[in-house]
Amino acid sequence: MSGQANKGTAVVTGASSGIGAVYADRLAGQGYDLVLVARRADRLEELAEKLRYAYDRKVSVISADLSNDDDVRRVEQAISADDGVTLLVNNAGLGGQQVVATADADAAERMIKVNVVALTRLTRAVLPGLLARNRGAIVNIASVLAFDSSFGGIYSGTKAYVVNFTEALHREVAGTGVKVQVVLPGATRTDFWELAGSDIDQLPKEIVMNADDLVDAALVGLARGEAVTAPALADAAKLDTFLGARQAFYGSLHADKRAPRYAA
């Protein structure tokens, strides 16, 4: 694999297992050097060594807890100073089916810090460099639950932020050589569910995707320049219909006086 053209350096967060580990494998196979970020240093090192051997790529690791402000800033400094970075995959995330009234406030804050704050800060850290070099991409992993609050308002709220943030970012970089993509996984078989206190085996098998299929679909979508990639969506027209209906709804929310239905 050493003859593979070098595509620069891909930064992958939440890389020690699941979706992040599959991204790391696929991107190394495509010719990227890697910076892998996750909390579990031992698993990161194990994966890094495997990828160095398999693909003859440079792989470095940063052990960091992205709910910790100091760790986030440490990652920011490392990746913003690296002129070789051409791809950021914001995959790290925390989940949990929490009811707001009984949620642990500290756990909710950690979820928001990882899913929203760290994602935003790391995007901001690499974006100026990508724009200056007029190449590269940012991939943000959201969730289909951005459009459904049944898993709890805290988690779905963070993922709705990721969708809106990424869609706006896609418009911001329009006309440049930088791509921006948001990925909408449905139920995906990883250890995310166990860590979130849920049992994925309680779901119908026909709606559970494996991480390999998810990442492979997302990478095809990225290569095609998709702003929004939904790996399980068979009919792409449904996405266009949804986005069009949402825009039409937004357009109906403006008027110079209150709607007649709110008359006293």
PDB file of C-alpha atoms in Angstrom:
ATOM      1  CA  MET A   1       0.000   0.000   0.000  1.00  0.00           C
ATOM      2  CA  SER A   2       3.016   2.311   0.268  1.00  0.00           C
ATOM      3  CA  GLY A   3       2.538   3.438  -3.338  1.00  0.00           C
ATOM      4  CA  GLN A   4      -0.789   5.067  -2.444  1.00  0.00           C
ATOM      5  CA  ALA A   5      -0.743   8.827  -3.088  1.00  0.00           C
ATOM      6  CA  ASN A   6      -0.642  10.892   0.101  1.00  0.00           C
ATOM      7  CA  LYS A   7      -3.797  12.955   0.508  1.00  0.00           C
ATOM      8  CA  GLY A   8      -2.631  14.886   3.549  1.00  0.00           C
ATOM      9  CA  THR A   9      -3.605  14.250   7.139  1.00  0.00           C
ATOM     10  CA  ALA A  10      -7.064  13.251   8.347  1.00  0.00           C
ATOM     11  CA  VAL A  11      -8.018  14.022  11.941  1.00  0.00           C
ATOM     12  CA  VAL A  12     -10.593  11.580  13.324  1.00  0.00           C
ATOM     13  CA  THR A  13     -12.171  12.070  16.748  1.00  0.00           C
ATOM     14  CA  GLY A  14     -13.740   9.222  18.668  1.00  0.00           C
ATOM     15  CA  ALA A  15     -11.349   7.008  16.739  1.00  0.00           C
ATOM     16  CA  SER A  16     -10.707   4.213  19.214  1.00  0.00           C
ATOM     17  CA  SER A  17     -13.715   2.109  18.208  1.00  0.00           C
ATOM     18  CA  GLY A  18     -16.886   1.917  16.140  1.00  0.00           C
ATOM     19  CA  ILE A  19     -17.495   4.437  13.395  1.00  0.00           C
ATOM     20  CA  GLY A  20     -14.304   6.378  14.150  1.00  0.00           C
ATOM     21  CA  ALA A  21     -12.098   3.292  13.898  1.00  0.00           C
ATOM     22  CA  VAL A  22     -13.672   2.359  10.553  1.00  0.00           C
ATOM     23  CA  TYR A  23     -13.097   5.887   9.252  1.00  0.00           C
ATOM     24  CA  ALA A  24      -9.460   5.634  10.326  1.00  0.00           C
ATOM     25  CA  ASP A  25      -9.028   2.347   8.464  1.00  0.00           C
ATOM     26  CA  ARG A  26     -10.729   3.542   5.292  1.00  0.00           C
ATOM     27  CA  LEU A  27      -8.910   6.876   5.194  1.00  0.00           C
ATOM     28  CA  ALA A  28      -5.506   5.249   5.732  1.00  0.00           C
ATOM     29  CA  GLY A  29      -6.369   2.930   2.849  1.00  0.00           C
ATOM     30  CA  GLN A  30      -7.199   5.942   0.680  1.00  0.00           C
ATOM     31  CA  GLY A  31      -3.786   7.488   1.292  1.00  0.00           C
ATOM     32  CA  TYR A  32      -4.255   9.773   4.293  1.00  0.00           C
ATOM     33  CA  ASP A  33      -1.889  10.084   7.201  1.00  0.00           C
ATOM     34  CA  LEU A  34      -3.848  10.162  10.437  1.00  0.00           C
ATOM     35  CA  VAL A  35      -4.233  11.966  13.738  1.00  0.00           C
ATOM     36  CA  LEU A  36      -6.474   9.828  15.937  1.00  0.00           C
ATOM     37  CA  VAL A  37      -8.209  11.416  18.919  1.00  0.00           C
ATOM     38  CA  ALA A  38     -10.040   9.584  21.721  1.00  0.00           C
ATOM     39  CA  ARG A  39      -9.997   9.070  25.460  1.00  0.00           C
ATOM     40  CA  ARG A  40      -8.709   5.484  25.495  1.00  0.00           C
ATOM     41  CA  ALA A  41      -4.978   5.779  24.862  1.00  0.00           C
ATOM     42  CA  ASP A  42      -4.341   2.029  24.859  1.00  0.00           C
ATOM     43  CA  ARG A  43      -6.925   1.344  22.159  1.00  0.00           C
ATOM     44  CA  LEU A  44      -5.705   4.307  20.120  1.00  0.00           C
ATOM     45  CA  GLU A  45      -2.141   3.033  20.169  1.00  0.00           C
ATOM     46  CA  GLU A  46      -3.269  -0.469  19.240  1.00  0.00           C
ATOM     47  CA  LEU A  47      -5.259   0.849  16.266  1.00  0.00           C
ATOM     48  CA  ALA A  48      -2.463   3.198  15.206  1.00  0.00           C
ATOM     49  CA  GLU A  49       0.084   0.379  15.116  1.00  0.00           C
ATOM     50  CA  LYS A  50      -2.281  -1.798  13.098  1.00  0.00           C
ATOM     51  CA  LEU A  51      -2.841   0.967  10.522  1.00  0.00           C
ATOM     52  CA  ARG A  52       0.855   1.814  10.230  1.00  0.00           C
ATOM     53  CA  TYR A  53       1.597  -1.812   9.438  1.00  0.00           C
ATOM     54  CA  ALA A  54      -1.344  -2.329   7.062  1.00  0.00           C
ATOM     55  CA  TYR A  55      -1.087   0.884   5.048  1.00  0.00           C
ATOM     56  CA  ASP A  56       2.429   2.278   5.626  1.00  0.00           C
ATOM     57  CA  ARG A  57       1.006   5.623   6.720  1.00  0.00           C
ATOM     58  CA  LYS A  58       2.028   8.054   9.441  1.00  0.00           C
ATOM     59  CA  VAL A  59      -0.406   7.703  12.338  1.00  0.00           C
ATOM     60  CA  SER A  60      -0.195   9.811  15.490  1.00  0.00           C
ATOM     61  CA  VAL A  61      -2.513   9.732  18.473  1.00  0.00           C
ATOM     62  CA  ILE A  62      -3.830  12.307  20.917  1.00  0.00           C
ATOM     63  CA  SER A  63      -5.425  10.932  24.061  1.00  0.00           C
ATOM     64  CA  ALA A  64      -8.037  13.502  25.040  1.00  0.00           C
ATOM     65  CA  ASP A  65     -11.394  13.749  26.760  1.00  0.00           C
ATOM     66  CA  LEU A  66     -13.388  16.174  24.603  1.00  0.00           C
ATOM     67  CA  SER A  67     -15.665  17.039  27.517  1.00  0.00           C
ATOM     68  CA  ASN A  68     -12.610  18.550  29.208  1.00  0.00           C
ATOM     69  CA  ASP A  69     -11.900  22.155  28.222  1.00  0.00           C
ATOM     70  CA  ASP A  70      -8.132  21.851  28.571  1.00  0.00           C
ATOM     71  CA  ASP A  71      -8.043  18.694  26.447  1.00  0.00           C
ATOM     72  CA  VAL A  72     -10.128  20.325  23.716  1.00  0.00           C
ATOM     73  CA  ARG A  73      -7.759  23.278  23.585  1.00  0.00           C
ATOM     74  CA  ARG A  74      -4.790  20.935  23.433  1.00  0.00           C
ATOM     75  CA  VAL A  75      -6.291  19.176  20.401  1.00  0.00           C
ATOM     76  CA  GLU A  76      -7.186  22.538  18.843  1.00  0.00           C
ATOM     77  CA  GLN A  77      -3.616  23.749  19.117  1.00  0.00           C
ATOM     78  CA  ALA A  78      -2.204  20.565  17.631  1.00  0.00           C
ATOM     79  CA  ILE A  79      -4.468  20.424  14.573  1.00  0.00           C
ATOM     80  CA  SER A  80      -4.594  24.149  13.836  1.00  0.00           C
ATOM     81  CA  ALA A  81      -0.794  24.248  13.724  1.00  0.00           C
ATOM     82  CA  ASP A  82      -0.571  21.298  11.308  1.00  0.00           C
ATOM     83  CA  ASP A  83      -0.481  22.567   7.716  1.00  0.00           C
ATOM     84  CA  GLY A  84      -0.865  19.000   6.486  1.00  0.00           C
ATOM     85  CA  VAL A  85      -4.443  18.617   7.744  1.00  0.00           C
ATOM     86  CA  THR A  86      -6.846  18.204   4.836  1.00  0.00           C
ATOM     87  CA  LEU A  87      -9.742  16.380   6.509  1.00  0.00           C
ATOM     88  CA  LEU A  88     -11.480  16.563   9.876  1.00  0.00           C
ATOM     89  CA  VAL A  89     -14.001  13.914  10.893  1.00  0.00           C
ATOM     90  CA  ASN A  90     -15.886  15.084  13.983  1.00  0.00           C
ATOM     91  CA  ASN A  91     -17.146  11.685  15.059  1.00  0.00           C
ATOM     92  CA  ALA A  92     -16.763  11.782  18.849  1.00  0.00           C
ATOM     93  CA  GLY A  93     -20.094  11.861  20.633  1.00  0.00           C
ATOM     94  CA  LEU A  94     -21.894  10.972  23.823  1.00  0.00           C
ATOM     95  CA  GLY A  95     -25.421   9.583  23.953  1.00  0.00           C
ATOM     96  CA  GLY A  96     -28.090   8.755  26.467  1.00  0.00           C
ATOM     97  CA  GLN A  97     -31.853   8.491  26.545  1.00  0.00           C
ATOM     98  CA  GLN A  98     -32.259  11.107  29.238  1.00  0.00           C
ATOM     99  CA  VAL A  99     -35.443  12.758  30.439  1.00  0.00           C
ATOM    100  CA  VAL A 100     -34.584  16.369  31.179  1.00  0.00           C
ATOM    101  CA  ALA A 101     -36.372  16.481  34.531  1.00  0.00           C
ATOM    102  CA  THR A 102     -34.344  13.581  35.918  1.00  0.00           C
ATOM    103  CA  ALA A 103     -31.133  13.890  33.884  1.00  0.00           C
ATOM    104  CA  ASP A 104     -27.841  14.209  35.665  1.00  0.00           C
ATOM    105  CA  ALA A 105     -26.902  17.822  35.014  1.00  0.00           C
ATOM    106  CA  ASP A 106     -23.180  17.096  34.818  1.00  0.00           C
ATOM    107  CA  ALA A 107     -23.730  14.225  32.366  1.00  0.00           C
ATOM    108  CA  ALA A 108     -25.927  16.477  30.225  1.00  0.00           C
ATOM    109  CA  GLU A 109     -23.222  19.140  30.229  1.00  0.00           C
ATOM    110  CA  ARG A 110     -20.583  16.598  29.180  1.00  0.00           C
ATOM    111  CA  MET A 111     -22.799  15.495  26.291  1.00  0.00           C
ATOM    112  CA  ILE A 112     -23.258  19.073  25.117  1.00  0.00           C
ATOM    113  CA  LYS A 113     -19.535  19.767  25.444  1.00  0.00           C
ATOM    114  CA  VAL A 114     -18.555  16.752  23.320  1.00  0.00           C
ATOM    115  CA  ASN A 115     -21.382  16.800  20.774  1.00  0.00           C
ATOM    116  CA  VAL A 116     -21.601  20.570  20.309  1.00  0.00           C
ATOM    117  CA  VAL A 117     -18.785  22.599  21.851  1.00  0.00           C
ATOM    118  CA  ALA A 118     -15.828  20.390  20.929  1.00  0.00           C
ATOM    119  CA  LEU A 119     -17.182  19.798  17.419  1.00  0.00           C
ATOM    120  CA  THR A 120     -17.553  23.546  16.909  1.00  0.00           C
ATOM    121  CA  ARG A 121     -14.154  24.445  18.308  1.00  0.00           C
ATOM    122  CA  LEU A 122     -12.291  21.767  16.328  1.00  0.00           C
ATOM    123  CA  THR A 123     -14.075  22.830  13.145  1.00  0.00           C
ATOM    124  CA  ARG A 124     -13.062  26.414  13.836  1.00  0.00           C
ATOM    125  CA  ALA A 125      -9.489  25.272  14.493  1.00  0.00           C
ATOM    126  CA  VAL A 126      -8.965  23.703  11.052  1.00  0.00           C
ATOM    127  CA  LEU A 127     -11.267  25.762   8.816  1.00  0.00           C
ATOM    128  CA  PRO A 128      -9.017  28.817   8.289  1.00  0.00           C
ATOM    129  CA  GLY A 129      -6.152  26.568   7.174  1.00  0.00           C
ATOM    130  CA  LEU A 130      -8.335  24.584   4.803  1.00  0.00           C
ATOM    131  CA  LEU A 131      -9.662  27.789   3.251  1.00  0.00           C
ATOM    132  CA  ALA A 132      -6.173  29.260   2.957  1.00  0.00           C
ATOM    133  CA  ARG A 133      -4.996  26.133   1.140  1.00  0.00           C
ATOM    134  CA  ASN A 134      -8.315  25.937  -0.754  1.00  0.00           C
ATOM    135  CA  ARG A 135      -8.630  22.199  -0.251  1.00  0.00           C
ATOM    136  CA  GLY A 136      -9.906  19.626   2.170  1.00  0.00           C
ATOM    137  CA  ALA A 137     -13.111  18.682   3.928  1.00  0.00           C
ATOM    138  CA  ILE A 138     -14.947  18.700   7.243  1.00  0.00           C
ATOM    139  CA  VAL A 139     -17.266  15.782   8.058  1.00  0.00           C
ATOM    140  CA  ASN A 140     -19.613  16.064  11.029  1.00  0.00           C
ATOM    141  CA  ILE A 141     -21.382  12.962  12.291  1.00  0.00           C
ATOM    142  CA  ALA A 142     -24.903  13.850  13.420  1.00  0.00           C
ATOM    143  CA  SER A 143     -27.815  11.404  13.745  1.00  0.00           C
ATOM    144  CA  VAL A 144     -31.263  10.758  12.335  1.00  0.00           C
ATOM    145  CA  LEU A 145     -32.420  11.653  15.850  1.00  0.00           C
ATOM    146  CA  ALA A 146     -31.750  15.270  14.951  1.00  0.00           C
ATOM    147  CA  PHE A 147     -35.260  14.985  13.478  1.00  0.00           C
ATOM    148  CA  ASP A 148     -36.856  12.932  16.263  1.00  0.00           C
ATOM    149  CA  SER A 149     -36.792  13.710  19.981  1.00  0.00           C
ATOM    150  CA  SER A 150     -37.947  10.262  21.136  1.00  0.00           C
ATOM    151  CA  PHE A 151     -34.433   9.408  22.366  1.00  0.00           C
ATOM    152  CA  GLY A 152     -34.439  12.405  24.681  1.00  0.00           C
ATOM    153  CA  GLY A 153     -34.317  16.140  24.157  1.00  0.00           C
ATOM    154  CA  ILE A 154     -30.710  16.586  25.225  1.00  0.00           C
ATOM    155  CA  TYR A 155     -29.162  14.155  22.753  1.00  0.00           C
ATOM    156  CA  SER A 156     -31.490  14.997  19.867  1.00  0.00           C
ATOM    157  CA  GLY A 157     -30.964  18.687  20.577  1.00  0.00           C
ATOM    158  CA  THR A 158     -27.201  18.339  20.241  1.00  0.00           C
ATOM    159  CA  LYS A 159     -27.573  16.488  16.950  1.00  0.00           C
ATOM    160  CA  ALA A 160     -30.025  19.072  15.590  1.00  0.00           C
ATOM    161  CA  TYR A 161     -27.309  21.633  16.283  1.00  0.00           C
ATOM    162  CA  VAL A 162     -24.788  19.572  14.322  1.00  0.00           C
ATOM    163  CA  VAL A 163     -27.123  19.437  11.314  1.00  0.00           C
ATOM    164  CA  ASN A 164     -27.885  23.172  11.300  1.00  0.00           C
ATOM    165  CA  PHE A 165     -24.275  24.114  12.001  1.00  0.00           C
ATOM    166  CA  THR A 166     -22.981  21.952   9.168  1.00  0.00           C
ATOM    167  CA  GLU A 167     -25.586  23.071   6.651  1.00  0.00           C
ATOM    168  CA  ALA A 168     -24.685  26.695   7.377  1.00  0.00           C
ATOM    169  CA  LEU A 169     -20.990  25.872   7.113  1.00  0.00           C
ATOM    170  CA  HIS A 170     -21.616  24.241   3.734  1.00  0.00           C
ATOM    171  CA  ARG A 171     -23.090  27.523   2.483  1.00  0.00           C
ATOM    172  CA  GLU A 172     -20.200  29.457   4.023  1.00  0.00           C
ATOM    173  CA  VAL A 173     -17.562  27.579   2.036  1.00  0.00           C
ATOM    174  CA  ALA A 174     -19.518  27.484  -1.236  1.00  0.00           C
ATOM    175  CA  GLY A 175     -17.311  28.376  -4.182  1.00  0.00           C
ATOM    176  CA  THR A 176     -14.114  27.253  -2.448  1.00  0.00           C
ATOM    177  CA  GLY A 177     -12.168  24.015  -2.678  1.00  0.00           C
ATOM    178  CA  VAL A 178     -13.356  22.955   0.779  1.00  0.00           C
ATOM    179  CA  LYS A 179     -16.149  20.390   1.180  1.00  0.00           C
ATOM    180  CA  VAL A 180     -18.471  20.147   4.165  1.00  0.00           C
ATOM    181  CA  GLN A 181     -20.693  17.147   4.888  1.00  0.00           C
ATOM    182  CA  VAL A 182     -23.072  16.119   7.644  1.00  0.00           C
ATOM    183  CA  VAL A 183     -23.716  12.384   8.011  1.00  0.00           C
ATOM    184  CA  LEU A 184     -27.012  11.081   9.429  1.00  0.00           C
ATOM    185  CA  PRO A 185     -26.503   7.605  10.902  1.00  0.00           C
ATOM    186  CA  GLY A 186     -29.520   5.638  11.996  1.00  0.00           C
ATOM    187  CA  ALA A 187     -29.119   2.805  14.472  1.00  0.00           C
ATOM    188  CA  THR A 188     -25.548   1.567  13.994  1.00  0.00           C
ATOM    189  CA  ARG A 189     -24.015  -1.470  15.678  1.00  0.00           C
ATOM    190  CA  THR A 190     -21.203  -0.030  17.818  1.00  0.00           C
ATOM    191  CA  ASP A 191     -20.407   0.186  21.535  1.00  0.00           C
ATOM    192  CA  PHE A 192     -22.029   3.647  21.545  1.00  0.00           C
ATOM    193  CA  TRP A 193     -25.316   2.044  22.595  1.00  0.00           C
ATOM    194  CA  GLU A 194     -23.865   0.197  25.562  1.00  0.00           C
ATOM    195  CA  LEU A 195     -22.055   3.312  26.722  1.00  0.00           C
ATOM    196  CA  ALA A 196     -25.327   5.238  26.429  1.00  0.00           C
ATOM    197  CA  GLY A 197     -27.105   2.678  28.601  1.00  0.00           C
ATOM    198  CA  SER A 198     -29.234   1.191  25.807  1.00  0.00           C
ATOM    199  CA  ASP A 199     -29.489  -2.245  24.200  1.00  0.00           C
ATOM    200  CA  ILE A 200     -29.323  -2.147  20.412  1.00  0.00           C
ATOM    201  CA  ASP A 201     -30.452  -5.784  20.280  1.00  0.00           C
ATOM    202  CA  GLN A 202     -33.912  -4.593  21.331  1.00  0.00           C
ATOM    203  CA  LEU A 203     -34.273  -2.947  17.901  1.00  0.00           C
ATOM    204  CA  PRO A 204     -35.454  -4.825  14.804  1.00  0.00           C
ATOM    205  CA  LYS A 205     -32.396  -6.232  13.025  1.00  0.00           C
ATOM    206  CA  GLU A 206     -33.584  -4.833   9.692  1.00  0.00           C
ATOM    207  CA  ILE A 207     -33.015  -1.241  10.859  1.00  0.00           C
ATOM    208  CA  VAL A 208     -29.546  -1.749  12.383  1.00  0.00           C
ATOM    209  CA  MET A 209     -26.590  -1.011  10.101  1.00  0.00           C
ATOM    210  CA  ASN A 210     -22.996  -2.042  10.715  1.00  0.00           C
ATOM    211  CA  ALA A 211     -20.321   0.613  10.998  1.00  0.00           C
ATOM    212  CA  ASP A 212     -18.494  -0.553   7.858  1.00  0.00           C
ATOM    213  CA  ASP A 213     -21.537  -0.003   5.639  1.00  0.00           C
ATOM    214  CA  LEU A 214     -22.225   3.349   7.266  1.00  0.00           C
ATOM    215  CA  VAL A 215     -18.731   4.715   6.730  1.00  0.00           C
ATOM    216  CA  ASP A 216     -18.424   3.337   3.204  1.00  0.00           C
ATOM    217  CA  ALA A 217     -21.694   5.039   2.256  1.00  0.00           C
ATOM    218  CA  ALA A 218     -20.615   8.290   3.900  1.00  0.00           C
ATOM    219  CA  LEU A 219     -17.326   8.300   2.003  1.00  0.00           C
ATOM    220  CA  VAL A 220     -19.163   7.790  -1.295  1.00  0.00           C
ATOM    221  CA  GLY A 221     -21.390  10.721  -0.382  1.00  0.00           C
ATOM    222  CA  LEU A 222     -18.365  12.865   0.441  1.00  0.00           C
ATOM    223  CA  ALA A 223     -16.713  12.021  -2.878  1.00  0.00           C
ATOM    224  CA  ARG A 224     -19.921  13.048  -4.632  1.00  0.00           C
ATOM    225  CA  GLY A 225     -19.963  16.387  -2.836  1.00  0.00           C
ATOM    226  CA  GLU A 226     -23.121  15.728  -0.817  1.00  0.00           C
ATOM    227  CA  ALA A 227     -23.855  18.282   1.875  1.00  0.00           C
ATOM    228  CA  VAL A 228     -26.160  15.828   3.669  1.00  0.00           C
ATOM    229  CA  THR A 229     -25.578  12.073   3.554  1.00  0.00           C
ATOM    230  CA  ALA A 230     -28.153   9.640   4.934  1.00  0.00           C
ATOM    231  CA  PRO A 231     -26.632   6.173   4.448  1.00  0.00           C
ATOM    232  CA  ALA A 232     -29.890   4.274   4.997  1.00  0.00           C
ATOM    233  CA  LEU A 233     -32.049   6.450   2.729  1.00  0.00           C
ATOM    234  CA  ALA A 234     -32.851   4.515  -0.438  1.00  0.00           C
ATOM    235  CA  ASP A 235     -34.823   7.270  -2.182  1.00  0.00           C
ATOM    236  CA  ALA A 236     -32.725  10.444  -2.419  1.00  0.00           C
ATOM    237  CA  ALA A 237     -35.800  12.363  -3.603  1.00  0.00           C
ATOM    238  CA  LYS A 238     -37.215  12.098  -0.073  1.00  0.00           C
ATOM    239  CA  LEU A 239     -34.341  14.177   1.254  1.00  0.00           C
ATOM    240  CA  ASP A 240     -34.920  16.815  -1.424  1.00  0.00           C
ATOM    241  CA  THR A 241     -38.652  16.837  -0.597  1.00  0.00           C
ATOM    242  CA  PHE A 242     -37.954  17.214   3.112  1.00  0.00           C
ATOM    243  CA  LEU A 243     -35.430  20.021   2.662  1.00  0.00           C
ATOM    244  CA  GLY A 244     -37.739  21.809   0.221  1.00  0.00           C
ATOM    245  CA  ALA A 245     -40.710  21.537   2.581  1.00  0.00           C
ATOM    246  CA  ARG A 246     -38.606  22.842   5.445  1.00  0.00           C
ATOM    247  CA  GLN A 247     -37.540  25.863   3.401  1.00  0.00           C
ATOM    248  CA  ALA A 248     -41.133  26.547   2.342  1.00  0.00           C
ATOM    249  CA  PHE A 249     -42.241  26.316   5.982  1.00  0.00           C
ATOM    250  CA  TYR A 250     -39.534  28.784   6.994  1.00  0.00           C
ATOM    251  CA  GLY A 251     -40.734  31.181   4.324  1.00  0.00           C
ATOM    252  CA  SER A 252     -44.255  31.116   5.803  1.00  0.00           C
ATOM    253  CA  LEU A 253     -43.038  32.253   9.237  1.00  0.00           C
ATOM    254  CA  HIS A 254     -42.580  35.921   8.311  1.00  0.00           C
ATOM    255  CA  ALA A 255     -45.287  38.590   8.234  1.00  0.00           C
ATOM    256  CA  ASP A 256     -45.768  42.202   9.263  1.00  0.00           C
ATOM    257  CA  LYS A 257     -48.572  41.325  11.702  1.00  0.00           C
ATOM    258  CA  ARG A 258     -49.786  38.403  13.756  1.00  0.00           C
ATOM    259  CA  ALA A 259     -51.631  35.595  11.985  1.00  0.00           C
ATOM    260  CA  PRO A 260     -55.452  35.817  12.082  1.00  0.00           C
ATOM    261  CA  ARG A 261     -55.583  32.634  14.175  1.00  0.00           C
ATOM    262  CA  TYR A 262     -53.987  34.559  17.023  1.00  0.00           C
ATOM    263  CA  ALA A 263     -56.598  37.312  16.994  1.00  0.00           C
ATOM    264  CA  ALA A 264     -57.888  38.105  20.484  1.00  0.00           C
TER     265      ALA A 264
END
